[in-house]
Amino acid sequence: MNEVLLSTPEAGIALIRINREEARNALNDAVRARLADFFGQLSEDKEVRCIILTGGSRVFAAGADIKAMAEASAIDIMLRATHRLWQAITACGKPIIAAVNGLALGGGCELAMNADLIIAGESARFGQPEIKLGIIPGAGGTQRLTRAVGKFKAMKMLLTGQPIGAAEAFGMGLVSEVVGDDQVLERAMALAREIAALPPLAIAQVKEVVLAGQDIPLEAALMLERKAFQILFASADQKEGMRAFIEKRPPEFKGI
Ligand code: DAK
């Protein structure tokens, strides 16, 4: 039950921590189900403005639980339908920051890639080692990684299974920021605080338009952007934000 922990370190900020150190935070069914529950719950919670997802100091997550799938049949894997659990994360409309210390491997790297921002400690390592187990990534590793870093860098990681360090991951666009190992959570909190103070309807529109837009033709994506832009003029926070600027005072956003 305590393999995934949820807390509220500050108003508006939720912190989810994977806490299965003895198995290097491997994602078994229980961990995935609990992650899905928490993300589903937080999606509906109006008080939550930003979610931080983290693991331990040495391992963010070492991927799917190999012991739980080693002897599975193809039908077992199909019936487990773990993509439904991942969908609870991808469907979450709130901004998600992955705070990554140590290893993010396989499903762990895929989990981090479901976040909107990745803050990595300088010793963090990212990899898709599935190829060494005779499989390929099954939760977006071939697709999200390629979209994030491009074909040739993704292929190198996917075809060799070799992990890369935080600096290289930053250079290729896989992480948003690299900070000292002991600064990861602090930096994630600072960013979450900044995001939590901004108008949530506009924040949600940024996330929705960026994610939906990257998989459709540019003209359609620009149309989505225009519509989101227009619709925000129906929000009280747009009026507040612009009036506050003109009146030279700090805005008070209400999320409406
Ligand atoms: N699964 C299960 N147990 C794991 C594990 C994992 N991924 N990673 C580590 N453990 C366990 C070890 O077996 C060991 O257990 P005991 O021997 O104590 O019982 C314990 O955690 C400590 O591990 P080590 O002794 O190996 O610890 P080290 O610190 O020396 O090494 C390590 C840490 C993370 C470098 C190493 O454990 C390692 O290489 N782990 C495997 C990493 C890996 O190959 N990850 C990819 C897994 S495949 C799907 C979607 C996605 C996926 C699958 C399906 N669908 C939608 C269907 C994803 C697949 C994957 O992620």
Short mmCIF file of C-alpha atoms and ligand atoms in Angstrom, two decimals:
data_model
loop_
_atom_site.label_atom_id
_atom_site.label_comp_id
_atom_site.label_asym_id
_atom_site.label_seq_id
_atom_site.Cartn_x
_atom_site.Cartn_y
_atom_site.Cartn_z
CA MET A 1 0.00 0.00 0.00
CA ASN A 2 2.88 2.36 0.71
CA GLU A 3 4.71 1.70 -2.54
CA VAL A 4 3.40 4.97 -3.94
CA LEU A 5 2.94 7.92 -1.61
CA LEU A 6 0.85 11.04 -2.13
CA SER A 7 1.34 14.25 -0.18
CA THR A 8 0.56 17.94 -0.45
CA PRO A 9 3.79 19.74 0.48
CA GLU A 10 2.15 23.12 -0.17
CA ALA A 11 -1.28 24.35 -1.13
CA GLY A 12 -1.87 23.66 -4.82
CA ILE A 13 1.05 21.25 -5.21
CA ALA A 14 0.71 17.46 -5.07
CA LEU A 15 3.75 15.23 -4.69
CA ILE A 16 3.65 11.59 -5.79
CA ARG A 17 6.59 9.45 -4.75
CA ILE A 18 7.32 5.91 -5.93
CA ASN A 19 8.63 4.14 -2.88
CA ARG A 20 9.64 0.58 -3.75
CA GLU A 21 13.34 0.92 -3.12
CA GLU A 22 13.96 -2.80 -2.52
CA ALA A 23 12.91 -3.50 -6.13
CA ARG A 24 14.48 -0.29 -7.47
CA ASN A 25 11.01 1.21 -7.89
CA ALA A 26 10.09 -1.38 -10.53
CA LEU A 27 6.59 -0.75 -11.76
CA ASN A 28 4.46 -3.78 -10.87
CA ASP A 29 0.68 -3.86 -11.26
CA ALA A 30 0.12 -2.50 -7.75
CA VAL A 31 2.41 0.48 -8.32
CA ARG A 32 0.87 1.24 -11.72
CA ALA A 33 -2.66 0.95 -10.33
CA ARG A 34 -1.87 3.27 -7.46
CA LEU A 35 -0.22 5.78 -9.79
CA ALA A 36 -3.32 5.66 -11.98
CA ASP A 37 -5.59 6.17 -8.94
CA PHE A 38 -3.60 9.15 -7.74
CA PHE A 39 -3.39 10.81 -11.14
CA GLY A 40 -7.13 10.24 -11.69
CA GLN A 41 -7.93 11.68 -8.26
CA LEU A 42 -5.64 14.70 -8.68
CA SER A 43 -7.04 15.43 -12.15
CA GLU A 44 -10.44 16.01 -10.56
CA ASP A 45 -9.17 18.07 -7.63
CA LYS A 46 -9.67 21.78 -8.27
CA GLU A 47 -7.24 22.70 -5.52
CA VAL A 48 -4.35 20.97 -7.31
CA ARG A 49 -2.46 23.22 -9.71
CA CYS A 50 0.67 21.17 -10.35
CA ILE A 51 1.83 17.59 -9.72
CA ILE A 52 5.39 16.50 -9.00
CA LEU A 53 6.26 12.86 -9.66
CA THR A 54 9.43 11.55 -8.08
CA GLY A 55 11.16 8.36 -6.96
CA GLY A 56 14.10 7.68 -4.68
CA SER A 57 17.52 9.28 -4.43
CA ARG A 58 19.23 6.49 -6.45
CA VAL A 59 16.42 5.27 -8.69
CA PHE A 60 13.47 7.11 -10.18
CA ALA A 61 12.13 3.82 -11.56
CA ALA A 62 13.92 0.78 -13.03
CA GLY A 63 11.09 0.02 -15.43
CA ALA A 64 8.36 -2.55 -15.53
CA ASP A 65 8.67 -5.40 -13.05
CA ILE A 66 10.64 -8.01 -14.98
CA LYS A 67 9.85 -10.75 -12.46
CA ALA A 68 6.13 -10.17 -12.94
CA MET A 69 6.32 -10.56 -16.71
CA ALA A 70 9.18 -13.01 -17.31
CA GLU A 71 6.92 -16.06 -17.77
CA ALA A 72 3.83 -14.28 -19.05
CA SER A 73 2.22 -15.30 -22.32
CA ALA A 74 1.30 -12.82 -25.03
CA ILE A 75 -2.33 -13.19 -24.00
CA ASP A 76 -1.46 -12.53 -20.33
CA ILE A 77 0.23 -9.30 -21.39
CA MET A 78 -2.73 -8.38 -23.58
CA LEU A 79 -5.24 -9.09 -20.80
CA ARG A 80 -3.27 -7.06 -18.27
CA ALA A 81 -4.00 -4.06 -20.52
CA THR A 82 -1.60 -1.90 -18.60
CA HIS A 83 -2.02 0.83 -21.19
CA ARG A 84 -5.28 1.69 -19.38
CA LEU A 85 -3.28 2.53 -16.27
CA TRP A 86 -0.85 4.65 -18.24
CA GLN A 87 -3.82 6.46 -19.81
CA ALA A 88 -4.76 7.87 -16.39
CA ILE A 89 -1.44 9.71 -16.48
CA THR A 90 -1.62 10.81 -20.10
CA ALA A 91 -5.19 11.99 -19.57
CA CYS A 92 -4.24 14.15 -16.59
CA GLY A 93 -4.84 17.77 -17.56
CA LYS A 94 -2.69 19.24 -14.77
CA PRO A 95 0.94 20.10 -15.37
CA ILE A 96 3.23 17.27 -14.26
CA ILE A 97 6.88 17.71 -13.31
CA ALA A 98 9.06 14.60 -13.13
CA ALA A 99 11.80 15.11 -10.54
CA VAL A 100 14.37 12.48 -11.49
CA ASN A 101 17.28 11.33 -9.37
CA GLY A 102 19.26 8.28 -10.38
CA LEU A 103 18.00 5.76 -12.90
CA ALA A 104 14.99 6.18 -15.14
CA LEU A 105 15.02 2.98 -17.18
CA GLY A 106 12.52 1.34 -19.49
CA GLY A 107 9.04 2.01 -18.16
CA GLY A 108 10.69 4.46 -15.73
CA CYS A 109 12.00 6.55 -18.60
CA GLU A 110 8.60 6.25 -20.30
CA LEU A 111 6.94 7.39 -17.09
CA ALA A 112 9.18 10.47 -16.93
CA MET A 113 8.36 11.19 -20.57
CA ASN A 114 4.68 11.37 -19.64
CA ALA A 115 5.49 14.43 -17.56
CA ASP A 116 5.45 17.94 -19.01
CA LEU A 117 8.75 19.00 -17.48
CA ILE A 118 11.65 16.81 -16.40
CA ILE A 119 14.08 18.09 -13.79
CA ALA A 120 17.06 15.78 -13.57
CA GLY A 121 19.82 15.50 -11.02
CA GLU A 122 23.33 15.60 -12.48
CA SER A 123 23.80 11.87 -11.79
CA ALA A 124 20.49 10.84 -13.35
CA ARG A 125 20.57 8.32 -16.17
CA PHE A 126 17.91 7.68 -18.76
CA GLY A 127 17.63 4.55 -20.86
CA GLN A 128 15.40 2.15 -22.73
CA PRO A 129 17.16 -1.18 -22.04
CA GLU A 130 14.21 -3.37 -23.12
CA ILE A 131 16.14 -4.61 -26.15
CA LYS A 132 18.51 -6.44 -23.81
CA LEU A 133 15.53 -8.41 -22.47
CA GLY A 134 14.27 -9.44 -25.89
CA ILE A 135 11.43 -6.93 -26.00
CA ILE A 136 10.91 -3.33 -27.07
CA PRO A 137 9.46 -0.42 -25.08
CA GLY A 138 5.72 -0.86 -24.62
CA ALA A 139 4.57 2.40 -23.08
CA GLY A 140 5.67 5.02 -25.57
CA GLY A 141 9.45 4.61 -25.59
CA THR A 142 9.75 4.20 -29.33
CA GLN A 143 7.33 7.07 -30.01
CA ARG A 144 7.65 9.72 -27.28
CA LEU A 145 11.42 9.39 -27.20
CA THR A 146 11.68 9.78 -30.98
CA ARG A 147 9.36 12.80 -30.93
CA ALA A 148 11.40 14.35 -28.11
CA VAL A 149 14.94 13.83 -29.40
CA GLY A 150 14.65 12.86 -33.08
CA LYS A 151 15.19 9.59 -34.94
CA PHE A 152 18.94 9.19 -34.79
CA LYS A 153 19.42 9.83 -31.08
CA ALA A 154 16.34 7.76 -30.20
CA MET A 155 17.53 4.89 -32.39
CA LYS A 156 20.89 4.84 -30.63
CA MET A 157 19.22 4.47 -27.25
CA LEU A 158 16.62 1.99 -28.45
CA LEU A 159 18.92 -0.22 -30.52
CA THR A 160 21.75 -0.41 -27.98
CA GLY A 161 19.77 -0.21 -24.74
CA GLN A 162 22.60 1.90 -23.29
CA PRO A 163 21.56 4.63 -20.86
CA ILE A 164 22.67 8.23 -21.22
CA GLY A 165 23.62 10.74 -18.53
CA ALA A 166 21.68 13.83 -17.51
CA ALA A 167 23.90 16.26 -19.43
CA GLU A 168 23.50 14.29 -22.65
CA ALA A 169 19.76 13.97 -22.04
CA PHE A 170 19.56 17.73 -21.60
CA GLY A 171 21.59 18.33 -24.76
CA MET A 172 19.22 16.21 -26.80
CA GLY A 173 16.06 17.75 -25.38
CA LEU A 174 14.97 14.85 -23.20
CA VAL A 175 15.04 16.86 -19.97
CA SER A 176 14.08 20.45 -19.19
CA GLU A 177 16.80 21.24 -16.64
CA VAL A 178 19.73 19.57 -14.91
CA VAL A 179 20.51 20.58 -11.34
CA GLY A 180 22.65 19.25 -8.50
CA ASP A 181 21.39 15.90 -7.20
CA ASP A 182 20.34 17.43 -3.90
CA GLN A 183 18.52 20.28 -5.64
CA VAL A 184 16.11 18.23 -7.74
CA LEU A 185 13.06 18.31 -5.50
CA GLU A 186 13.70 21.87 -4.41
CA ARG A 187 13.87 23.03 -8.05
CA ALA A 188 10.76 21.01 -8.96
CA MET A 189 8.95 22.64 -6.04
CA ALA A 190 10.04 26.12 -7.13
CA LEU A 191 8.76 25.50 -10.65
CA ALA A 192 5.54 23.98 -9.33
CA ARG A 193 5.03 27.05 -7.13
CA GLU A 194 5.55 29.33 -10.11
CA ILE A 195 3.10 27.35 -12.25
CA ALA A 196 0.57 27.06 -9.41
CA ALA A 197 0.42 30.85 -9.15
CA LEU A 198 -0.52 31.23 -12.83
CA PRO A 199 -4.06 31.08 -14.24
CA PRO A 200 -5.00 27.35 -14.30
CA LEU A 201 -7.37 27.57 -17.27
CA ALA A 202 -4.61 29.01 -19.45
CA ILE A 203 -2.10 26.49 -18.06
CA ALA A 204 -4.48 23.64 -18.96
CA GLN A 205 -4.89 25.06 -22.47
CA VAL A 206 -1.13 25.21 -23.00
CA LYS A 207 -0.81 21.55 -22.03
CA GLU A 208 -3.76 20.41 -24.13
CA VAL A 209 -2.74 22.33 -27.24
CA VAL A 210 0.96 21.39 -27.11
CA LEU A 211 0.21 17.68 -26.62
CA ALA A 212 -2.64 17.43 -29.13
CA GLY A 213 -0.88 19.68 -31.61
CA GLN A 214 2.28 17.67 -31.96
CA ASP A 215 0.48 14.73 -33.56
CA ILE A 216 -1.65 16.56 -36.11
CA PRO A 217 -0.87 18.65 -39.20
CA LEU A 218 0.45 22.16 -38.48
CA GLU A 219 -2.59 23.97 -39.91
CA ALA A 220 -4.95 21.97 -37.69
CA ALA A 221 -2.67 22.50 -34.69
CA LEU A 222 -2.59 26.26 -35.31
CA MET A 223 -6.37 26.23 -35.48
CA LEU A 224 -6.47 24.45 -32.09
CA GLU A 225 -4.16 27.11 -30.71
CA ARG A 226 -6.35 29.92 -32.07
CA LYS A 227 -9.49 28.40 -30.59
CA ALA A 228 -7.84 27.93 -27.20
CA PHE A 229 -6.57 31.51 -27.36
CA GLN A 230 -10.04 32.81 -28.21
CA ILE A 231 -11.81 30.76 -25.54
CA LEU A 232 -9.57 32.12 -22.80
CA PHE A 233 -11.15 35.54 -23.35
CA ALA A 234 -14.21 34.01 -21.67
CA SER A 235 -12.23 33.56 -18.46
CA ALA A 236 -12.22 35.97 -15.54
CA ASP A 237 -8.49 35.32 -15.17
CA GLN A 238 -7.80 36.78 -18.64
CA LYS A 239 -9.59 40.00 -17.63
CA GLU A 240 -7.78 40.02 -14.29
CA GLY A 241 -4.36 39.35 -15.84
CA MET A 242 -4.65 42.13 -18.39
CA ARG A 243 -6.30 44.65 -16.05
CA ALA A 244 -3.66 43.99 -13.40
CA PHE A 245 -0.96 44.70 -15.97
CA ILE A 246 -2.59 47.98 -17.00
CA GLU A 247 -3.24 49.00 -13.39
CA LYS A 248 0.36 48.11 -12.45
CA ARG A 249 -0.60 45.68 -9.66
CA PRO A 250 -0.08 41.93 -9.12
CA PRO A 251 -2.92 39.82 -10.54
CA GLU A 252 -5.17 37.66 -8.39
CA PHE A 253 -6.05 34.60 -10.40
CA LYS A 254 -9.11 32.61 -9.35
CA GLY A 255 -9.12 29.76 -11.83
CA ILE A 256 -12.35 30.91 -13.47
N1 DAK B 1 11.98 -5.52 -12.30
C1 DAK B 1 11.97 -6.34 -11.24
N2 DAK B 1 12.90 -6.31 -10.26
C2 DAK B 1 13.88 -5.41 -10.39
C3 DAK B 1 13.97 -4.53 -11.49
C4 DAK B 1 12.95 -4.60 -12.48
N3 DAK B 1 12.88 -3.79 -13.54
N4 DAK B 1 15.07 -3.77 -11.33
C5 DAK B 1 15.65 -4.16 -10.18
N5 DAK B 1 14.94 -5.15 -9.61
C6 DAK B 1 15.21 -5.87 -8.39
C7 DAK B 1 16.36 -6.86 -8.55
O1 DAK B 1 15.91 -8.05 -9.15
C8 DAK B 1 16.81 -7.03 -7.11
O2 DAK B 1 15.91 -7.91 -6.49
P1 DAK B 1 16.44 -9.03 -5.43
O3 DAK B 1 17.53 -9.78 -6.13
O4 DAK B 1 16.95 -8.22 -4.26
O5 DAK B 1 15.23 -9.82 -5.12
C9 DAK B 1 16.61 -5.64 -6.54
O6 DAK B 1 15.66 -4.98 -7.38
C10 DAK B 1 17.88 -4.82 -6.55
O7 DAK B 1 18.37 -4.85 -7.87
P2 DAK B 1 19.94 -4.93 -8.20
O8 DAK B 1 20.62 -5.81 -7.22
O9 DAK B 1 20.08 -5.23 -9.62
O10 DAK B 1 20.34 -3.42 -7.86
P3 DAK B 1 21.48 -2.52 -8.46
O11 DAK B 1 21.41 -1.26 -7.68
O12 DAK B 1 22.79 -3.27 -8.50
O13 DAK B 1 21.06 -2.24 -9.99
C11 DAK B 1 19.55 -1.52 -11.74
C12 DAK B 1 19.98 -1.43 -10.24
C13 DAK B 1 18.28 -0.72 -11.90
C14 DAK B 1 20.67 -0.96 -12.61
C15 DAK B 1 19.33 -3.03 -12.10
O14 DAK B 1 18.50 -3.63 -11.13
C16 DAK B 1 18.68 -3.19 -13.44
O15 DAK B 1 19.34 -3.15 -14.49
N6 DAK B 1 17.34 -3.41 -13.44
C17 DAK B 1 16.61 -3.72 -14.67
C18 DAK B 1 16.44 -2.48 -15.52
C19 DAK B 1 15.66 -2.81 -16.80
O16 DAK B 1 16.05 -3.68 -17.58
N7 DAK B 1 14.55 -2.10 -16.96
C20 DAK B 1 13.66 -2.34 -18.11
C21 DAK B 1 12.57 -3.29 -17.67
S1 DAK B 1 11.47 -3.70 -19.01
C22 DAK B 1 4.24 -2.49 -21.09
C23 DAK B 1 4.72 -1.22 -21.03
C24 DAK B 1 6.01 -0.99 -20.61
C25 DAK B 1 6.83 -2.04 -20.28
C26 DAK B 1 6.35 -3.30 -20.34
C27 DAK B 1 5.04 -3.53 -20.75
N8 DAK B 1 2.89 -2.72 -21.56
C28 DAK B 1 2.04 -1.58 -21.89
C29 DAK B 1 2.38 -4.01 -21.68
C30 DAK B 1 8.17 -1.75 -19.84
C31 DAK B 1 9.15 -2.66 -19.83
C32 DAK B 1 10.36 -2.42 -19.04
O17 DAK B 1 10.54 -1.41 -18.42
#
